[in-house]
Tab-separated table of C-alpha atoms in Angstrom:
chain	number	residue	atom	x	y	z
A	1	MET	CA	85.711	67.624	95.759
A	2	LEU	CA	83.410	70.294	93.814
A	3	SER	CA	80.454	71.411	95.967
A	4	PHE	CA	77.338	72.451	93.794
A	5	PRO	CA	76.509	75.217	92.886
A	6	TRP	CA	79.563	77.347	93.948
A	7	ASP	CA	82.197	75.255	92.164
A	8	CYS	CA	80.359	73.615	89.418
A	9	TRP	CA	78.520	76.795	88.183
A	10	SER	CA	81.732	78.660	88.128
A	11	SER	CA	83.503	75.766	86.127
A	12	LEU	CA	80.452	75.677	83.628
A	13	GLU	CA	80.693	79.587	83.217
A	14	ILE	CA	84.378	79.374	82.399
A	15	ARG	CA	83.932	76.533	79.970
A	16	ALA	CA	81.124	78.497	78.158
A	17	VAL	CA	83.089	81.553	77.627
A	18	LEU	CA	86.185	79.785	76.354
A	19	CYS	CA	83.981	77.748	74.004
A	20	ALA	CA	82.423	80.931	72.507
A	21	MET	CA	85.912	82.285	72.099
A	22	GLY	CA	87.137	79.415	70.092
A	23	CYS	CA	90.844	79.340	69.366
A	24	ILE	CA	92.288	82.674	69.755
A	25	GLN	CA	95.094	83.339	67.032
A	26	SER	CA	98.238	85.611	67.319
A	27	ILE	CA	97.738	88.838	65.455
A	28	GLY	CA	100.073	89.248	62.551
A	29	GLY	CA	101.174	92.277	60.875
A	30	LYS	CA	102.385	93.308	57.314
A	31	ALA	CA	106.055	93.620	56.563
A	32	ARG	CA	107.369	97.270	57.038
A	33	VAL	CA	110.621	98.807	56.054
A	34	PHE	CA	112.062	101.629	58.568
A	35	ARG	CA	115.045	103.842	58.586
A	36	GLU	CA	118.341	102.280	58.057
A	37	GLY	CA	116.746	99.390	56.036
A	38	ILE	CA	115.506	97.635	59.022
A	39	THR	CA	112.515	95.353	57.847
A	40	VAL	CA	109.971	93.939	60.304
A	41	ILE	CA	108.460	91.051	58.517
A	42	ASP	CA	105.810	89.984	61.118
A	43	VAL	CA	104.686	90.755	64.606
A	44	LYS	CA	102.379	88.601	66.660
A	45	ALA	CA	100.776	89.339	70.017
A	46	SER	CA	98.366	87.260	71.897
A	47	ILE	CA	97.232	86.399	75.451
A	48	ASP	CA	96.324	82.647	76.106
A	49	PRO	CA	92.797	82.054	76.028
A	50	ILE	CA	92.762	80.227	79.228
A	51	PRO	CA	91.275	81.491	82.479
A	52	THR	CA	93.377	82.419	85.569
A	53	SER	CA	93.983	79.414	87.749
A	54	ILE	CA	93.538	79.545	91.541
A	55	ASP	CA	95.604	77.589	94.090
A	56	GLU	CA	94.287	77.159	97.622
A	57	SER	CA	96.585	74.620	98.669
A	58	SER	CA	98.262	76.887	101.368
A	59	SER	CA	96.596	77.575	104.497
A	60	VAL	CA	98.679	80.767	104.533
A	61	VAL	CA	98.320	82.476	101.214
A	62	LEU	CA	95.955	81.990	98.030
A	63	ARG	CA	97.902	81.913	94.787
A	64	TYR	CA	96.835	82.598	91.242
A	65	ARG	CA	98.277	82.509	87.899
A	66	THR	CA	97.127	84.609	85.097
A	67	PRO	CA	97.233	83.497	81.219
A	68	HIS	CA	100.546	84.685	79.352
A	69	PHE	CA	100.776	87.674	77.174
A	70	ARG	CA	103.087	86.633	74.307
A	71	ALA	CA	104.777	88.897	71.689
A	72	SER	CA	107.129	87.806	68.863
A	73	ALA	CA	108.709	89.659	65.984
A	74	GLN	CA	110.663	88.458	62.788
A	75	VAL	CA	113.290	91.206	62.039
A	76	VAL	CA	115.673	91.625	59.127
A	77	MET	CA	118.653	93.932	59.676
A	78	PRO	CA	120.566	94.890	56.460
A	79	PRO	CA	124.232	94.650	56.239
A	80	ILE	CA	125.977	97.013	58.672
A	81	PRO	CA	128.970	98.603	56.810
A	82	LYS	CA	130.436	100.452	59.858
A	83	LYS	CA	131.999	99.387	62.917
A	84	GLU	CA	128.757	99.853	64.966
A	85	THR	CA	126.470	97.823	67.088
A	86	TRP	CA	122.563	97.614	66.719
A	87	THR	CA	120.255	96.166	69.234
A	88	VAL	CA	116.718	95.074	68.504
A	89	GLY	CA	114.428	94.181	71.359
A	90	TRP	CA	111.211	94.666	73.397
A	91	ILE	CA	110.556	97.628	75.894
A	92	GLN	CA	107.732	97.345	78.279
A	93	ALA	CA	106.136	99.742	80.475
A	94	CYS	CA	103.057	99.780	82.896
A	95	SER	CA	100.757	102.539	82.111
A	96	HIS	CA	97.952	101.899	84.841
A	97	MET	CA	97.559	99.684	87.854
A	98	GLU	CA	94.778	98.881	90.337
A	99	PHE	CA	95.711	96.079	92.602
A	100	TYR	CA	93.283	95.668	95.606
A	101	ASN	CA	93.060	92.807	98.154
A	102	GLN	CA	89.828	93.421	100.251
A	103	TYR	CA	89.454	91.828	103.797
A	104	GLY	CA	85.757	92.550	104.444
A	105	GLU	CA	84.901	95.500	106.499
A	106	GLN	CA	88.282	95.774	107.878
A	107	GLY	CA	89.982	97.257	104.983
A	108	MET	CA	92.172	96.406	102.076
A	109	SER	CA	95.758	96.092	101.154
A	110	SER	CA	97.018	97.627	97.883
A	111	TRP	CA	99.824	97.487	95.652
A	112	GLU	CA	100.565	100.954	94.457
A	113	LEU	CA	103.003	102.880	92.030
A	114	PRO	CA	102.951	106.375	93.625
A	115	ASP	CA	104.343	108.402	90.845
A	116	LEU	CA	102.273	106.850	88.330
A	117	GLN	CA	99.058	107.229	90.235
A	118	GLU	CA	99.785	110.881	91.015
A	119	GLY	CA	100.300	111.664	87.332
A	120	LYS	CA	104.062	112.316	87.568
A	121	ILE	CA	104.791	110.039	84.831
A	122	GLU	CA	103.018	108.516	82.047
A	123	ALA	CA	104.359	105.122	82.488
A	124	ILE	CA	107.005	103.175	84.486
A	125	SER	CA	109.478	100.764	83.281
A	126	ASP	CA	108.748	97.045	83.299
A	127	SER	CA	112.396	96.107	82.824
A	128	ASP	CA	113.909	93.087	84.587
A	129	GLY	CA	115.790	95.543	86.733
A	130	VAL	CA	119.126	94.774	85.007
A	131	ASN	CA	119.139	95.290	81.543
A	132	TYR	CA	117.502	98.675	81.098
A	133	PRO	CA	115.586	99.626	79.080
A	134	TRP	CA	115.085	96.275	77.973
A	135	TYR	CA	112.206	93.601	79.185
A	136	GLY	CA	114.920	90.935	79.380
A	137	ASN	CA	118.203	89.960	77.834
A	138	THR	CA	117.522	86.199	76.810
A	139	THR	CA	114.787	85.928	73.840
A	140	GLU	CA	113.815	89.480	74.206
A	141	THR	CA	116.743	91.145	72.547
A	142	CYS	CA	119.386	90.454	69.812
A	143	THR	CA	122.706	92.326	69.248
A	144	ILE	CA	124.229	92.600	65.891
A	145	VAL	CA	127.816	93.804	65.620
A	146	GLY	CA	129.125	95.491	62.747
A	147	PRO	CA	130.568	95.412	60.166
A	148	THR	CA	128.438	92.798	58.586
A	149	LYS	CA	128.260	91.691	54.671
A	150	ARG	CA	124.945	89.802	54.727
A	151	ASN	CA	121.352	90.566	56.080
A	152	SER	CA	120.736	89.274	59.621
A	153	LYS	CA	117.521	87.652	60.152
A	154	PHE	CA	116.194	86.797	63.617
A	155	ILE	CA	113.106	86.210	65.917
A	156	ILE	CA	112.683	88.056	69.137
A	157	SER	CA	110.019	87.114	71.796
A	158	MET	CA	108.769	87.872	75.359
A	159	ASN	CA	106.123	86.585	77.385
A	160	ASP	CA	104.555	88.098	80.688
A	161	ASN	CA	102.048	87.237	83.250
A	162	PHE	CA	101.222	87.444	87.044
A	163	TYR	CA	101.843	84.694	89.667
A	164	PRO	CA	101.542	86.384	93.045
A	165	SER	CA	100.518	85.209	96.476
A	166	VAL	CA	97.872	86.966	98.787
A	167	THR	CA	97.492	86.352	102.515
A	168	TRP	CA	94.347	84.890	103.907
A	169	ALA	CA	94.543	86.923	107.031
A	170	VAL	CA	94.897	90.879	107.236
A	171	PRO	CA	98.411	91.493	106.539
A	172	VAL	CA	98.893	93.755	109.603
A	173	SER	CA	97.141	91.575	112.092
A	174	GLU	CA	98.647	89.298	114.626
A	175	SER	CA	95.687	86.797	113.750
A	176	ASN	CA	95.896	84.065	111.334
A	177	ALA	CA	92.039	83.994	110.697
A	178	ALA	CA	90.904	83.990	106.936
A	179	LYS	CA	89.478	87.329	106.318
A	180	LEU	CA	90.246	87.772	102.477
A	181	THR	CA	86.855	88.539	100.559
A	182	ASN	CA	87.992	89.775	97.177
A	183	ILE	CA	90.927	90.235	94.858
A	184	TYR	CA	90.765	93.019	92.139
A	185	ARG	CA	93.504	93.633	89.697
A	186	ASP	CA	93.510	95.835	86.626
A	187	GLN	CA	96.920	96.647	84.853
A	188	SER	CA	97.475	98.127	81.330
A	189	PHE	CA	100.844	97.961	79.557
A	190	ILE	CA	102.552	99.302	76.313
A	191	THR	CA	105.435	97.229	74.750
A	192	TRP	CA	107.607	98.454	71.990
A	193	LEU	CA	109.691	96.788	69.502
A	194	VAL	CA	112.863	98.799	69.320
A	195	ALA	CA	116.090	98.947	67.476
A	196	THR	CA	118.897	100.972	68.976
A	197	ASN	CA	122.368	101.968	67.585
A	198	THR	CA	124.526	101.565	70.648
A	199	SER	CA	127.291	103.494	69.105
A	200	THR	CA	125.191	106.602	68.452
A	201	ASN	CA	122.374	106.087	70.918
A	202	ASP	CA	119.621	106.658	68.017
A	203	MET	CA	116.454	104.763	68.823
A	204	ILE	CA	114.030	103.683	66.288
A	205	ILE	CA	110.395	102.452	67.358
A	206	LEU	CA	109.427	99.608	64.798
A	207	GLN	CA	106.118	98.648	66.743
A	208	THR	CA	103.929	99.464	69.481
A	209	LEU	CA	101.579	97.103	71.295
A	210	HIS	CA	98.821	97.687	73.927
A	211	TRP	CA	97.568	95.011	76.283
A	212	ARG	CA	95.713	94.669	79.461
A	213	MET	CA	95.177	92.089	82.263
A	214	GLN	CA	91.959	92.193	84.401
A	215	LEU	CA	91.406	89.907	87.415
A	216	ASN	CA	88.444	89.762	89.882
A	217	ILE	CA	88.355	87.002	92.433
A	218	GLU	CA	85.417	86.626	95.002
A	219	VAL	CA	86.494	84.796	98.179
A	220	ASN	CA	84.203	83.523	100.984
A	221	PRO	CA	86.827	83.014	103.920
A	222	ASN	CA	84.097	80.988	105.808
A	223	ARG	CA	84.310	78.221	103.287
A	224	PRO	CA	86.592	75.452	103.884
A	225	LEU	CA	90.264	75.691	102.460
A	226	GLY	CA	90.016	74.665	98.713
A	227	GLN	CA	86.390	75.720	98.227
A	228	ARG	CA	86.846	79.554	99.160
A	229	ALA	CA	87.738	81.544	95.716
A	230	ARG	CA	85.735	81.817	92.658
A	231	LEU	CA	86.982	83.616	89.530
A	232	ARG	CA	84.421	86.240	88.309
A	233	GLU	CA	84.199	88.211	85.059
A	234	PRO	CA	86.182	88.762	83.044
A	235	ILE	CA	87.014	85.134	82.382
A	236	ALA	CA	88.687	85.757	79.311
A	237	GLN	CA	91.061	88.566	78.602
A	238	ASP	CA	90.962	91.043	75.773
A	239	GLN	CA	93.468	90.354	73.171
A	240	PRO	CA	96.452	92.746	72.623
A	241	LYS	CA	96.319	95.567	70.166
A	242	ILE	CA	99.018	95.995	67.466
A	243	LEU	CA	98.884	99.672	66.719
A	244	SER	CA	98.990	101.052	63.096
A	245	LYS	CA	100.754	104.182	64.255
A	246	ASN	CA	103.550	104.064	66.788
A	247	GLU	CA	103.720	105.812	70.261
A	248	PRO	CA	106.619	107.753	71.759
A	249	ILE	CA	108.251	106.064	74.650
A	250	PRO	CA	107.918	108.170	77.857
A	251	PRO	CA	111.377	108.888	79.236
A	252	SER	CA	110.418	107.148	82.520
A	253	ALA	CA	109.883	103.882	80.513
A	254	LEU	CA	113.712	103.928	79.657
A	255	VAL	CA	115.247	104.321	83.310
A	256	LYS	CA	115.304	103.417	86.786
A	257	PRO	CA	113.234	102.514	88.749
A	258	ASN	CA	111.397	99.498	87.251
A	259	ALA	CA	107.732	99.057	88.453
A	260	ASN	CA	109.001	96.132	91.030
A	261	ASP	CA	111.467	98.570	92.795
A	262	ALA	CA	108.724	101.595	92.654
A	263	GLN	CA	105.841	99.684	94.164
A	264	VAL	CA	104.645	100.134	97.718
A	265	LEU	CA	102.337	97.921	99.664
A	266	MET	CA	99.703	100.030	101.679
A	267	TRP	CA	97.228	98.921	104.385
A	268	ARG	CA	94.113	101.050	103.864
A	269	PRO	CA	91.617	100.322	106.885
A	270	LYS	CA	88.060	101.266	106.557
A	271	PHE	CA	88.503	103.335	109.745
A	272	GLY	CA	92.020	105.262	110.601
A	273	GLN	CA	94.794	106.177	108.959
A	274	PRO	CA	96.660	104.177	105.991
A	275	LEU	CA	99.862	102.366	106.773
A	276	VAL	CA	102.857	101.894	104.619
A	277	VAL	CA	103.624	98.054	105.048
A	278	ILE	CA	106.379	97.634	102.501
A	279	PRO	CA	108.012	100.950	101.206
A	280	PRO	CA	109.350	101.268	97.769
A	281	LYS	CA	112.890	100.435	97.051
A	282	HIS	CA	113.199	103.480	94.891
A	283	ARG	CA	111.022	106.226	94.043
A	284	THR	CA	112.507	109.333	91.803
A	285	PRO	CA	113.223	108.498	88.336
A	286	LEU	CA	116.597	109.551	86.845
A	287	LYS	CA	116.578	112.843	84.742
A	288	ARG	CA	116.530	112.430	80.910
A	289	PRO	CA	118.702	113.982	78.427
A	290	PRO	CA	117.033	116.155	75.794
A	291	THR	CA	114.901	114.393	73.007
A	292	ARG	CA	116.136	113.945	69.675
A	293	THR	CA	114.062	113.095	66.523
A	294	LEU	CA	115.171	111.055	63.649
A	295	LEU	CA	113.607	111.924	60.353
A	296	GLY	CA	110.328	110.240	59.956
A	297	GLU	CA	110.699	107.977	63.088
A	298	THR	CA	110.565	108.465	66.868
A	299	GLN	CA	113.649	108.864	68.851
A	300	VAL	CA	114.169	109.341	72.525
A	301	GLY	CA	117.889	110.414	73.032
A	302	PRO	CA	120.828	108.613	74.734
A	303	THR	CA	119.885	106.213	77.316
A	304	PRO	CA	121.715	105.073	80.348
A	305	TYR	CA	121.288	101.368	79.959
A	306	ALA	CA	123.315	98.155	80.388
A	307	HIS	CA	124.755	96.830	77.301
A	308	PRO	CA	122.642	93.818	76.086
A	309	GLN	CA	123.922	90.762	74.714
A	310	CYS	CA	122.418	88.470	71.952
A	311	HIS	CA	121.274	85.659	74.384
A	312	PRO	CA	119.632	86.372	75.604
A	313	GLY	CA	105.179	97.771	87.452
A	314	SER	CA	93.671	103.506	94.163
A	315	PRO	CA	94.610	106.244	96.147
A	316	PHE	CA	98.093	107.632	95.791
A	317	LEU	CA	100.694	107.713	98.584
A	318	SER	CA	100.293	111.020	100.416
A	319	SER	CA	102.719	112.805	102.696
A	320	GLN	CA	100.474	112.073	105.674
A	321	ASP	CA	101.157	108.259	105.310
A	322	HIS	CA	103.438	106.779	107.950
A	323	SER	CA	105.278	103.542	108.053
A	324	PHE	CA	104.390	101.611	111.348
A	325	ALA	CA	105.569	98.158	110.208
A	326	THR	CA	108.217	96.739	112.161
A	327	ASP	CA	111.145	95.010	110.471
A	328	ALA	CA	110.009	91.522	111.714
A	329	LEU	CA	106.520	92.213	110.036
A	330	LYS	CA	108.226	93.337	106.948
A	331	GLN	CA	110.265	90.233	106.618
A	332	LEU	CA	107.181	88.121	107.201
A	333	LEU	CA	105.230	89.880	104.592
A	334	PHE	CA	107.986	89.749	102.007
A	335	LEU	CA	107.584	85.837	102.613
A	336	PHE	CA	103.889	86.024	101.890
A	337	PHE	CA	103.630	88.708	99.194
A	338	PHE	CA	105.117	88.193	95.677
A	339	PHE	CA	104.119	90.618	92.891
A	340	PHE	CA	105.180	90.309	89.263
A	341	PHE	CA	104.578	92.697	86.043
């Protein structure tokens, strides 16, 4: 049952913002013809005009679900006269990440991408971890095998959101007492619509999108379970931007590791040395071959990725940080912490 004014005012604030926003439409673009006669009829991108939902049903973790980012494109591929294969699909990379869980005066836990935060790379792949460099291999890509005699018309789409869990208790403490006071998250992504000739490894960028997800949840751990968390501004997310001029794809966005494998969970106490709670699965990106350029379009050289089918990632981690987490603690935290890009 809602208690006034904490819950009721929060609910009224959210409704007022969403009413002021109205119905947010997807952003459409004009048809554009690229090299090889590839035509992009329409590109749409939006973030659902709903607030982040918060779930306090568990006595161990707080869960939240952000609205979805959605993108779709209608593409026409002309007849392919030769015996070659083209894949059209979405590639996404994380270009900025701040993700802090504050536990009062004790400190904070932080999911971090060391190479990105240290400026070693411009962006990190947000691939599914299997079908590099593609975001996925269901609705996110389509492959056309030549030769073909007719135009191939198809729609490719993708969506993304966050649905993690955050422990109420300090993650490196043996106590189960709720200490969580704030969750802050700010991530930016670049999403490209790309056509690739898998026979020659030529890559044509058809469209570039920018989008951002921001989150601020205030938590009072002294309140009863179910009444602790309150969503703060921004209630509504900024809508994605469809760029009029395409941007090149950084080499690190095309290869391993993806953001899930590169992320590290840190505990940063108010006093004392930071601790590595969960180390990254992978840190150093693979070396890239020399960049090549297609006349009039950006191209990023041969890419070592798995062949897709038509079906269907704050302070930086320093050398002084040490891992004090035991195997048992890591296993426990893996059950409690889930993080998605």
